[in-house]
Amino acid sequence: NPMECFETSFSILAFGEVVSTADLTTGVKMGVVCWLFGGAVVNLGSPEHIEKWVQPIKDLKFTGMFAMTECGHGSNVKGIQTQATYDPATKEFVIHTPCEDAKKMYIGNAMQGNYAAVFAQLYVNGEWQGPHCFIVPIRDQAGKVYPGVTAVDMRHKEGLNGVDNGILFFDSVRIPKENLLNKFGSVSQHGVYESPIKDKTARFNAMLAALTPTRIALVFQAVAAMKLGLTIAIRYSYSRRQFGPKNKEEVKIIEHQTQYLRLMPHLATSLALTFTSRYAGEILDEDVCQGKDLVNNRPLQALVAGLKAYSTWENVGCLQDCRECTGGMGYMMENRIPDLKCDSDVFVTFEGDNVVMLQVVARDLLAQYARQYEERPVLELLKHWTASTADSLRTSFLAFNTEVVGCLSFLLKALNFRERVLQRSLSARLYDKVKKKKEEFFSAWNSCLHHVVALALAHVHRVTLEQFWKAVKECPEPKDQALLKKVRNQALSRLFAFALQFLELCKSAKEDALTVVSAFNIPASSVQAPIAGNPSPTATWTFYPHPPDSPGAKANFQAKL
Amino acid sequence: NPMECFETSFSILAFGEVVSTADLTTGVKMGVVCWLFGGAVVNLGSPEHIEKWVQPIKDLKFTGMFAMTECGHGSNVKGIQTQATYDPATKEFVIHTPCEDAKKMYIGNAMQGNYAAVFAQLYVNGEWQGPHCFIVPIRDQAGKVYPGVTAVDMRHKEGLNGVDNGILFFDSVRIPKENLLNKFGSVSQHGVYESPIKDKTARFNAMLAALTPTRIALVFQAVAAMKLGLTIAIRYSYSRRQFGPKNKEEVKIIEHQTQYLRLMPHLATSLALTFTSRYAGEILDEDVCQGKDLVNNRPLQALVAGLKAYSTWENVGCLQDCRECTGGMGYMMENRIPDLKCDSDVFVTFEGDNVVMLQVVARDLLAQYARQYEERPVLELLKHWTASTADSLRTSFLAFNTEVVGCLSFLLKALNFRERVLQRSLSARLYDKVKKKKEEFFSAWNSCLHHVVALALAHVHRVTLEQFWKAVKECPEPKDQALLKKVRNQALSRLFAFALQFLELCKSAKEDALTVVSAFNIPASSVQAPIAGNPSPTATWTFYPHPPDSPGAKANFQAKL
């Protein structure tokens, strides 16, 4: 039972990765019940709430769902329209869907779950208090839907068809006062609204912080999908032969330059993301398990939002290349890649659209920047822009050559420099538009959105590379360290567009590709793909035997990953 | 009946585009029967063959299939292992599958078709004559499979599940001598092999030229999928609102900078590809309908191979962005985008893997280059490399600024220059490796594959831009011409990475996006997506009314597209 280890986020994250390689639908459904419903209760509720709604999930007594998104408001969650009106006479909340746009949509487990964590605008004594989260009973243990609740199946999607996404709406459903998850806002015995956070926006942001663990879980799932796709594509590339020198045996398709140029960068990224998602998981572990409120760790929220966007986009690109690099075989269902693609395609959208996630990152980076110069006059800020200490790097760029790529500390500085430049210039542009030209903030921000996205990605790239660097540095086995270094340098050379070195490094990384995918240690029962060496009785023709690994390297490397 | 218009390729290409917007599976199955089977008979057979096997298809009396790809040989068709041995005693060919690898795979219509155009290595009097194409009866009108033939269903794929792809293999199946499609090779009355082309490779290449029309048809289908995806995504972007200025109505999502930056370039590409695929279709029309052999039009073969790769990759990228830009709605089956994605994903693989297609382009460009200098000594070639007249453009680059983008003739020259540089440098590299360093050709070519792909894409980009340019120039309506020019300039500015101008041009192109998609003129019954204004009784919640077009512009523009 996954909930058993809820106390240590890290083990459940790893568990989620393992489950997802076996079946993404199961991974996502587990995410809905444990991370979204369970996480809402844990992060927004009281110890009594946890006792009442998390313990039974651990005991598999019932399942939950998470009802935030509405028909009219997905990304802009603040605008949701479901109402929760406090009735002082009965000490109940009345949960109500006032219009079509307020219907809860895409709700996972909607056709089977017993309880929903429903986000609704709270009204107490006629006063609006912003969105809050309520536990609403949806159906009894026998599966009978409660009066006033309607659940509609949304049926077929591109993938994840094992998840029952549905529409939920409420016709004045009454729930007891205790069903409000009350960490950031509650109604007193005397019917008065109370909250430790006065500002409505800040209060809602605190609640949204509850989504952070779910987003890390999603990063682990995206990485799982990448690793599985790469395992299948790389093993097949080492089995399948096509074309070759005149009058000689055809070569393995991994030998075609275009093949390794397409697959090796994804392999490097999957390693970098493995290390970085663990890093985020460890911070989460420290925070959550030491009882800290997630809301206070803004950099973690920003990192996770950025990682969510970066990893899910990388996953889409990776699986597309895996599909194309395995040709017709990769189009056949029995080889897993189509399902992986279709199931994980929505990762870029759910748990926060990627473009919105990157704006979360940029907003935090700008806030950090502003804090840095809070006490200085505005002119200082602009002066700094033209004469930062970091700018001294600029001159070094002139002497930049390909050999320097090996010098990692220089490159990390360069990535850091890029991030700072984007941060300062975005800050200056927004300052100019909003403060000087009095432009409306939304339109000023929107006209810089391209810049915002670039800054956020630069940040995630920098952190990801740092974690890759750290993993290489701390690797205890010299042999494994050398291998990791090679893959990392290849990732780097792409980042800096050194075409020639990139070609050479990809070619060299290819030699270790089987060792790396073996070290992912995905059990054959999860790999399942006939083209990767797992026979299928219903598609015997797609079987290609498992290409031989170099066993020594494997055993060692496995320990690290 | 699509075969009715086989005489004018252009109308059947347009028909294929229309059918594909309604249902890609139907489009692909039509492609198998008409273009692949029908095309093989028309291009490789005699008038008697056409009478016998094309006329009945026109009359819907039976259907055909195209059996080229084998388990062991897909891209490397020359290596197929199915055997066709001539038996002089009975004047028959014996079609035989000697091993697992020789089984015909992914054959469309395999579970229903009556005849197959089977490629097999021909042996006459014990002598091997290379691959030839034979008509093999597979099952009778009642659907009963003939003795010696086995057809196995390959079942589930990522998409196109309406197409029955299967495995075909033959246990010494005897077919009459007349069933050899004999344009490029035949067996005489006296049992002697005869061919107008002596070299086996040249002969096989002539046969492969028969695939050219099918590939153009596929380009039309890819463009159809792009246009439909864009129609749905752009209309939704003009209906759906999310986020906005404080205390004001939320804005249409098309107003978000990232949204139009993602969609507008695809819209420009879909227009450019519309014009270019028509151009290729017109050349084909002239060639085929005037009885010319396709084999002699190498530039057309190369153009079509390149367009196949370029358009199908653009389609994959376009539909992915359409999916992401429509959020959760774009993940729902009823909104068509998931199906379009999954059905067309294999376009990059079938009819020739894209990476292989680009090598066809590069090979032709190198051959052209070699012919150009055939009579000059080799040193001339290298001299030319350093002092070409085209190189005079280099100095102009120094004075290159963003305003120049408007000056199209200069830009076309620049694209042409890029192509020539890549052509000459690839030629020089290969010359150095093969002639000077005596490297094996396969390995030399493989070590330049990245360069090969870059050259091929540069070629396709140049031709595509020329056709866009021509379409703008010849547009009779000044208003439409202005619109086309705007979209074209946006495409250009991306090509040249003028970030700022690109942002502005995308923003401006967005204003006309609804007009352009209306001009695609896809009937509502083909669009079908509720988010694009076509209600669905089974998913009422995804309905967004059709955003209003500007009718004047539409009516005009429609005429052109």
GROMACS .gro file of N, CA, C and O in nm, chain B residues 188-270:
model
  332
  749SER      N    1   1.113  -1.344  -7.160
  749SER     CA    2   1.063  -1.360  -7.296
  749SER      C    3   0.990  -1.493  -7.313
  749SER      O    4   0.993  -1.578  -7.224
  750GLN      N    5   0.926  -1.508  -7.429
  750GLN     CA    6   0.856  -1.633  -7.459
  750GLN      C    7   0.950  -1.752  -7.446
  750GLN      O    8   0.908  -1.863  -7.414
  751HIS      N    9   1.079  -1.728  -7.472
  751HIS     CA   10   1.177  -1.836  -7.467
  751HIS      C   11   1.243  -1.849  -7.330
  751HIS      O   12   1.346  -1.916  -7.317
  752GLY      N   13   1.187  -1.780  -7.230
  752GLY     CA   14   1.239  -1.795  -7.095
  752GLY      C   15   1.369  -1.721  -7.069
  752GLY      O   16   1.445  -1.759  -6.980
  753VAL      N   17   1.390  -1.614  -7.145
  753VAL     CA   18   1.513  -1.536  -7.125
  753VAL      C   19   1.478  -1.402  -7.060
  753VAL      O   20   1.380  -1.337  -7.099
  754TYR      N   21   1.558  -1.360  -6.959
  754TYR     CA   22   1.532  -1.233  -6.894
  754TYR      C   23   1.575  -1.118  -6.983
  754TYR      O   24   1.682  -1.120  -7.043
  755GLU      N   25   1.488  -1.017  -6.991
  755GLU     CA   26   1.517  -0.899  -7.074
  755GLU      C   27   1.484  -0.772  -6.996
  755GLU      O   28   1.385  -0.769  -6.923
  756SER      N   29   1.568  -0.670  -7.011
  756SER     CA   30   1.539  -0.543  -6.944
  756SER      C   31   1.599  -0.428  -7.023
  756SER      O   32   1.708  -0.438  -7.077
  757PRO      N   33   1.524  -0.314  -7.028
  757PRO     CA   34   1.581  -0.196  -7.095
  757PRO      C   35   1.694  -0.132  -7.011
  757PRO      O   36   1.766  -0.048  -7.062
  758ILE      N   37   1.706  -0.170  -6.881
  758ILE     CA   38   1.810  -0.112  -6.794
  758ILE      C   39   1.903  -0.225  -6.750
  758ILE      O   40   1.860  -0.319  -6.684
  759LYS      N   41   2.030  -0.213  -6.788
  759LYS     CA   42   2.123  -0.324  -6.762
  759LYS      C   43   2.164  -0.332  -6.615
  759LYS      O   44   2.166  -0.438  -6.554
  760ASP      N   45   2.197  -0.216  -6.555
  760ASP     CA   46   2.246  -0.215  -6.418
  760ASP      C   47   2.133  -0.246  -6.319
  760ASP      O   48   2.028  -0.182  -6.322
  761LYS      N   49   2.158  -0.343  -6.231
  761LYS     CA   50   2.053  -0.386  -6.139
  761LYS      C   51   2.009  -0.275  -6.044
  761LYS      O   52   1.891  -0.260  -6.012
  762THR      N   53   2.105  -0.197  -5.996
  762THR     CA   54   2.071  -0.088  -5.903
  762THR      C   55   1.988   0.018  -5.974
  762THR      O   56   1.886   0.064  -5.922
  763ALA      N   57   2.030   0.054  -6.094
  763ALA     CA   58   1.957   0.155  -6.171
  763ALA      C   59   1.816   0.104  -6.201
  763ALA      O   60   1.718   0.179  -6.194
  764ARG      N   61   1.806  -0.025  -6.230
  764ARG     CA   62   1.677  -0.085  -6.261
  764ARG      C   63   1.585  -0.077  -6.140
  764ARG      O   64   1.469  -0.039  -6.149
  765PHE      N   65   1.641  -0.111  -6.024
  765PHE     CA   66   1.559  -0.108  -5.903
  765PHE      C   67   1.518   0.035  -5.868
  765PHE      O   68   1.405   0.061  -5.827
  766ASN      N   69   1.611   0.130  -5.888
  766ASN     CA   70   1.577   0.269  -5.863
  766ASN      C   71   1.463   0.316  -5.952
  766ASN      O   72   1.377   0.394  -5.911
  767ALA      N   73   1.462   0.266  -6.076
  767ALA     CA   74   1.354   0.301  -6.168
  767ALA      C   75   1.221   0.251  -6.112
  767ALA      O   76   1.119   0.319  -6.120
  768MET      N   77   1.225   0.130  -6.054
  768MET     CA   78   1.102   0.076  -5.996
  768MET      C   79   1.057   0.156  -5.875
  768MET      O   80   0.939   0.181  -5.854
  769LEU      N   81   1.155   0.198  -5.795
  769LEU     CA   82   1.121   0.275  -5.675
  769LEU      C   83   1.056   0.408  -5.711
  769LEU      O   84   0.980   0.465  -5.633
  770ALA      N   85   1.089   0.458  -5.831
  770ALA     CA   86   1.030   0.585  -5.875
  770ALA      C   87   0.878   0.575  -5.878
  770ALA      O   88   0.808   0.676  -5.870
  771ALA      N   89   0.828   0.451  -5.887
  771ALA     CA   90   0.683   0.431  -5.887
  771ALA      C   91   0.621   0.478  -5.757
  771ALA      O   92   0.500   0.500  -5.749
  772LEU      N   93   0.704   0.491  -5.653
  772LEU     CA   94   0.651   0.534  -5.523
  772LEU      C   95   0.628   0.685  -5.517
  772LEU      O   96   0.561   0.734  -5.426
  773THR      N   97   0.684   0.759  -5.614
  773THR     CA   98   0.676   0.904  -5.610
  773THR      C   99   0.533   0.958  -5.594
  773THR      O  100   0.508   1.040  -5.505
  774PRO      N  101   0.439   0.911  -5.677
  774PRO     CA  102   0.303   0.967  -5.662
  774PRO      C  103   0.244   0.941  -5.523
  774PRO      O  104   0.179   1.028  -5.466
  775THR      N  105   0.270   0.821  -5.467
  775THR     CA  106   0.217   0.790  -5.334
  775THR      C  107   0.272   0.886  -5.231
  775THR      O  108   0.203   0.925  -5.137
  776ARG      N  109   0.398   0.921  -5.248
  776ARG     CA  110   0.458   1.011  -5.151
  776ARG      C  111   0.398   1.151  -5.161
  776ARG      O  112   0.380   1.218  -5.059
  777ILE      N  113   0.368   1.194  -5.282
  777ILE     CA  114   0.301   1.325  -5.293
  777ILE      C  115   0.165   1.315  -5.227
  777ILE      O  116   0.122   1.406  -5.155
  778ALA      N  117   0.097   1.205  -5.249
  778ALA     CA  118  -0.036   1.188  -5.188
  778ALA      C  119  -0.024   1.199  -5.036
  778ALA      O  120  -0.108   1.259  -4.970
  779LEU      N  121   0.083   1.142  -4.983
  779LEU     CA  122   0.103   1.146  -4.838
  779LEU      C  123   0.129   1.290  -4.790
  779LEU      O  124   0.082   1.329  -4.683
  780VAL      N  125   0.201   1.368  -4.871
  780VAL     CA  126   0.223   1.508  -4.836
  780VAL      C  127   0.088   1.580  -4.825
  780VAL      O  128   0.062   1.653  -4.730
  781PHE      N  129   0.000   1.555  -4.921
  781PHE     CA  130  -0.133   1.616  -4.917
  781PHE      C  131  -0.208   1.574  -4.790
  781PHE      O  132  -0.280   1.654  -4.730
  782GLN      N  133  -0.191   1.449  -4.751
  782GLN     CA  134  -0.261   1.402  -4.630
  782GLN      C  135  -0.203   1.467  -4.504
  782GLN      O  136  -0.277   1.502  -4.413
  783ALA      N  137  -0.070   1.480  -4.501
  783ALA     CA  138  -0.008   1.545  -4.385
  783ALA      C  139  -0.053   1.690  -4.376
  783ALA      O  140  -0.084   1.740  -4.267
  784VAL      N  141  -0.060   1.757  -4.491
  784VAL     CA  142  -0.104   1.896  -4.492
  784VAL      C  143  -0.251   1.905  -4.447
  784VAL      O  144  -0.290   1.995  -4.372
  785ALA      N  145  -0.330   1.806  -4.490
  785ALA     CA  146  -0.471   1.803  -4.448
  785ALA      C  147  -0.482   1.793  -4.297
  785ALA      O  148  -0.561   1.864  -4.233
  786ALA      N  149  -0.399   1.707  -4.237
  786ALA     CA  150  -0.403   1.689  -4.092
  786ALA      C  151  -0.361   1.817  -4.020
  786ALA      O  152  -0.422   1.858  -3.921
  787MET      N  153  -0.258   1.883  -4.073
  787MET     CA  154  -0.214   2.011  -4.015
  787MET      C  155  -0.325   2.115  -4.020
  787MET      O  156  -0.354   2.182  -3.922
  788LYS      N  157  -0.386   2.128  -4.138
  788LYS     CA  158  -0.489   2.229  -4.156
  788LYS      C  159  -0.607   2.205  -4.062
  788LYS      O  160  -0.661   2.299  -4.004
  789LEU      N  161  -0.644   2.078  -4.050
  789LEU     CA  162  -0.757   2.046  -3.963
  789LEU      C  163  -0.721   2.074  -3.817
  789LEU      O  164  -0.798   2.136  -3.744
  790GLY      N  165  -0.602   2.030  -3.776
  790GLY     CA  166  -0.559   2.054  -3.638
  790GLY      C  167  -0.554   2.204  -3.608
  790GLY      O  168  -0.601   2.249  -3.502
  791LEU      N  169  -0.502   2.281  -3.703
  791LEU     CA  170  -0.492   2.427  -3.682
  791LEU      C  171  -0.630   2.492  -3.679
  791LEU      O  172  -0.654   2.584  -3.601
  792THR      N  173  -0.720   2.443  -3.764
  792THR     CA  174  -0.856   2.498  -3.765
  792THR      C  175  -0.918   2.481  -3.626
  792THR      O  176  -0.975   2.575  -3.570
  793ILE      N  177  -0.902   2.362  -3.570
  793ILE     CA  178  -0.961   2.334  -3.438
  793ILE      C  179  -0.892   2.418  -3.330
  793ILE      O  180  -0.957   2.484  -3.249
  794ALA      N  181  -0.759   2.417  -3.331
  794ALA     CA  182  -0.686   2.487  -3.224
  794ALA      C  183  -0.704   2.638  -3.231
  794ALA      O  184  -0.718   2.705  -3.128
  795ILE      N  185  -0.708   2.693  -3.352
  795ILE     CA  186  -0.720   2.839  -3.365
  795ILE      C  187  -0.861   2.885  -3.330
  795ILE      O  188  -0.880   2.984  -3.260
  796ARG      N  189  -0.960   2.809  -3.376
  796ARG     CA  190  -1.098   2.849  -3.342
  796ARG      C  191  -1.119   2.844  -3.190
  796ARG      O  192  -1.177   2.935  -3.131
  797TYR      N  193  -1.069   2.739  -3.128
  797TYR     CA  194  -1.082   2.728  -2.981
  797TYR      C  195  -1.009   2.844  -2.913
  797TYR      O  196  -1.057   2.903  -2.818
  798SER      N  197  -0.892   2.877  -2.965
  798SER     CA  198  -0.813   2.986  -2.905
  798SER      C  199  -0.885   3.120  -2.915
  798SER      O  200  -0.860   3.211  -2.836
  799TYR      N  201  -0.975   3.131  -3.012
  799TYR     CA  202  -1.054   3.253  -3.027
  799TYR      C  203  -1.185   3.246  -2.948
  799TYR      O  204  -1.261   3.342  -2.946
  800SER      N  205  -1.214   3.129  -2.888
  800SER     CA  206  -1.339   3.116  -2.810
  800SER      C  207  -1.309   3.114  -2.661
  800SER      O  208  -1.374   3.180  -2.582
  801ARG      N  209  -1.209   3.035  -2.625
  801ARG     CA  210  -1.178   3.011  -2.485
  801ARG      C  211  -1.109   3.132  -2.423
  801ARG      O  212  -1.019   3.190  -2.482
  802ARG      N  213  -1.153   3.169  -2.304
  802ARG     CA  214  -1.091   3.280  -2.232
  802ARG      C  215  -1.023   3.228  -2.105
  802ARG      O  216  -1.072   3.136  -2.041
  803GLN      N  217  -0.912   3.288  -2.068
  803GLN     CA  218  -0.843   3.251  -1.944
  803GLN      C  219  -0.745   3.362  -1.908
  803GLN      O  220  -0.675   3.411  -1.995
  804PHE      N  221  -0.744   3.399  -1.784
  804PHE     CA  222  -0.661   3.508  -1.732
  804PHE      C  223  -0.696   3.642  -1.802
  804PHE      O  224  -0.762   3.643  -1.905
  805GLY      N  225  -0.647   3.749  -1.742
  805GLY     CA  226  -0.675   3.879  -1.802
  805GLY      C  227  -0.637   3.991  -1.707
  805GLY      O  228  -0.588   3.966  -1.596
  806PRO      N  229  -0.658   4.115  -1.751
  806PRO     CA  230  -0.622   4.229  -1.667
  806PRO      C  231  -0.711   4.230  -1.541
  806PRO      O  232  -0.824   4.180  -1.544
  807LYS      N  233  -0.661   4.286  -1.437
  807LYS     CA  234  -0.733   4.292  -1.309
  807LYS      C  235  -0.871   4.353  -1.327
  807LYS      O  236  -0.887   4.455  -1.393
  808ASN      N  237  -0.971   4.289  -1.267
  808ASN     CA  238  -1.108   4.339  -1.268
  808ASN      C  239  -1.167   4.359  -1.407
  808ASN      O  240  -1.259   4.439  -1.425
  809LYS      N  241  -1.112   4.290  -1.504
  809LYS     CA  242  -1.171   4.298  -1.638
  809LYS      C  243  -1.201   4.158  -1.687
  809LYS      O  244  -1.156   4.060  -1.626
  810GLU      N  245  -1.275   4.148  -1.797
  810GLU     CA  246  -1.306   4.016  -1.853
  810GLU      C  247  -1.176   3.945  -1.890
  810GLU      O  248  -1.079   4.010  -1.931
  811GLU      N  249  -1.173   3.813  -1.873
  811GLU     CA  250  -1.054   3.738  -1.913
  811GLU      C  251  -1.038   3.749  -2.065
  811GLU      O  252  -1.134   3.768  -2.137
  812VAL      N  253  -0.913   3.735  -2.112
  812VAL     CA  254  -0.888   3.750  -2.256
  812VAL      C  255  -0.898   3.616  -2.328
  812VAL      O  256  -0.886   3.510  -2.266
  813LYS      N  257  -0.921   3.622  -2.457
  813LYS     CA  258  -0.918   3.500  -2.539
  813LYS      C  259  -0.775   3.445  -2.534
  813LYS      O  260  -0.679   3.522  -2.540
  814ILE      N  261  -0.763   3.313  -2.526
  814ILE     CA  262  -0.628   3.259  -2.507
  814ILE      C  263  -0.535   3.286  -2.626
  814ILE      O  264  -0.414   3.281  -2.611
  815ILE      N  265  -0.593   3.318  -2.743
  815ILE     CA  266  -0.505   3.351  -2.857
  815ILE      C  267  -0.423   3.476  -2.825
  815ILE      O  268  -0.316   3.498  -2.884
  816GLU      N  269  -0.471   3.559  -2.731
  816GLU     CA  270  -0.401   3.683  -2.697
  816GLU      C  271  -0.273   3.657  -2.616
  816GLU      O  272  -0.188   3.745  -2.606
  817HIS      N  273  -0.261   3.539  -2.555
  817HIS     CA  274  -0.138   3.511  -2.480
  817HIS      C  275  -0.022   3.497  -2.578
  817HIS      O  276  -0.031   3.421  -2.675
  818GLN      N  277   0.084   3.568  -2.551
  818GLN     CA  278   0.197   3.571  -2.646
  818GLN      C  279   0.245   3.430  -2.681
  818GLN      O  280   0.269   3.399  -2.797
  819THR      N  281   0.260   3.346  -2.578
  819THR     CA  282   0.309   3.211  -2.604
  819THR      C  283   0.214   3.134  -2.697
  819THR      O  284   0.257   3.052  -2.776
  820GLN      N  285   0.083   3.160  -2.685
  820GLN     CA  286  -0.015   3.088  -2.767
  820GLN      C  287   0.005   3.122  -2.916
  820GLN      O  288   0.013   3.033  -3.000
  821TYR      N  289   0.012   3.251  -2.949
  821TYR     CA  290   0.027   3.282  -3.092
  821TYR      C  291   0.167   3.254  -3.142
  821TYR      O  292   0.186   3.218  -3.259
  822LEU      N  293   0.266   3.262  -3.053
  822LEU     CA  294   0.402   3.226  -3.097
  822LEU      C  295   0.410   3.078  -3.132
  822LEU      O  296   0.492   3.037  -3.214
  823ARG      N  297   0.328   2.996  -3.067
  823ARG     CA  298   0.333   2.853  -3.096
  823ARG      C  299   0.249   2.817  -3.218
  823ARG      O  300   0.287   2.727  -3.294
  824LEU      N  301   0.135   2.884  -3.237
  824LEU     CA  302   0.046   2.842  -3.345
  824LEU      C  303   0.073   2.909  -3.479
  824LEU      O  304   0.059   2.846  -3.585
  825MET      N  305   0.112   3.035  -3.479
  825MET     CA  306   0.124   3.108  -3.606
  825MET      C  307   0.231   3.051  -3.700
  825MET      O  308   0.208   3.042  -3.821
  826PRO      N  309   0.348   3.010  -3.648
  826PRO     CA  310   0.446   2.953  -3.741
  826PRO      C  311   0.392   2.828  -3.813
  826PRO      O  312   0.419   2.807  -3.931
  827HIS      N  313   0.314   2.747  -3.742
  827HIS     CA  314   0.257   2.629  -3.807
  827HIS      C  315   0.156   2.669  -3.915
  827HIS      O  316   0.147   2.605  -4.019
  828LEU      N  317   0.082   2.776  -3.888
  828LEU     CA  318  -0.015   2.823  -3.987
  828LEU      C  319   0.060   2.866  -4.114
  828LEU      O  320   0.019   2.833  -4.226
  829ALA      N  321   0.170   2.938  -4.095
  829ALA     CA  322   0.251   2.982  -4.210
  829ALA      C  323   0.304   2.861  -4.286
  829ALA      O  324   0.299   2.856  -4.409
  830THR      N  325   0.353   2.762  -4.210
  830THR     CA  326   0.407   2.642  -4.275
  830THR      C  327   0.299   2.567  -4.352
  830THR      O  328   0.324   2.516  -4.462
  831SER      N  329   0.179   2.560  -4.295
  831SER     CA  330   0.073   2.487  -4.364
  831SER      C  331   0.039   2.554  -4.496
  831SER      O  332   0.009   2.486  -4.595
   0.00000   0.00000   0.00000
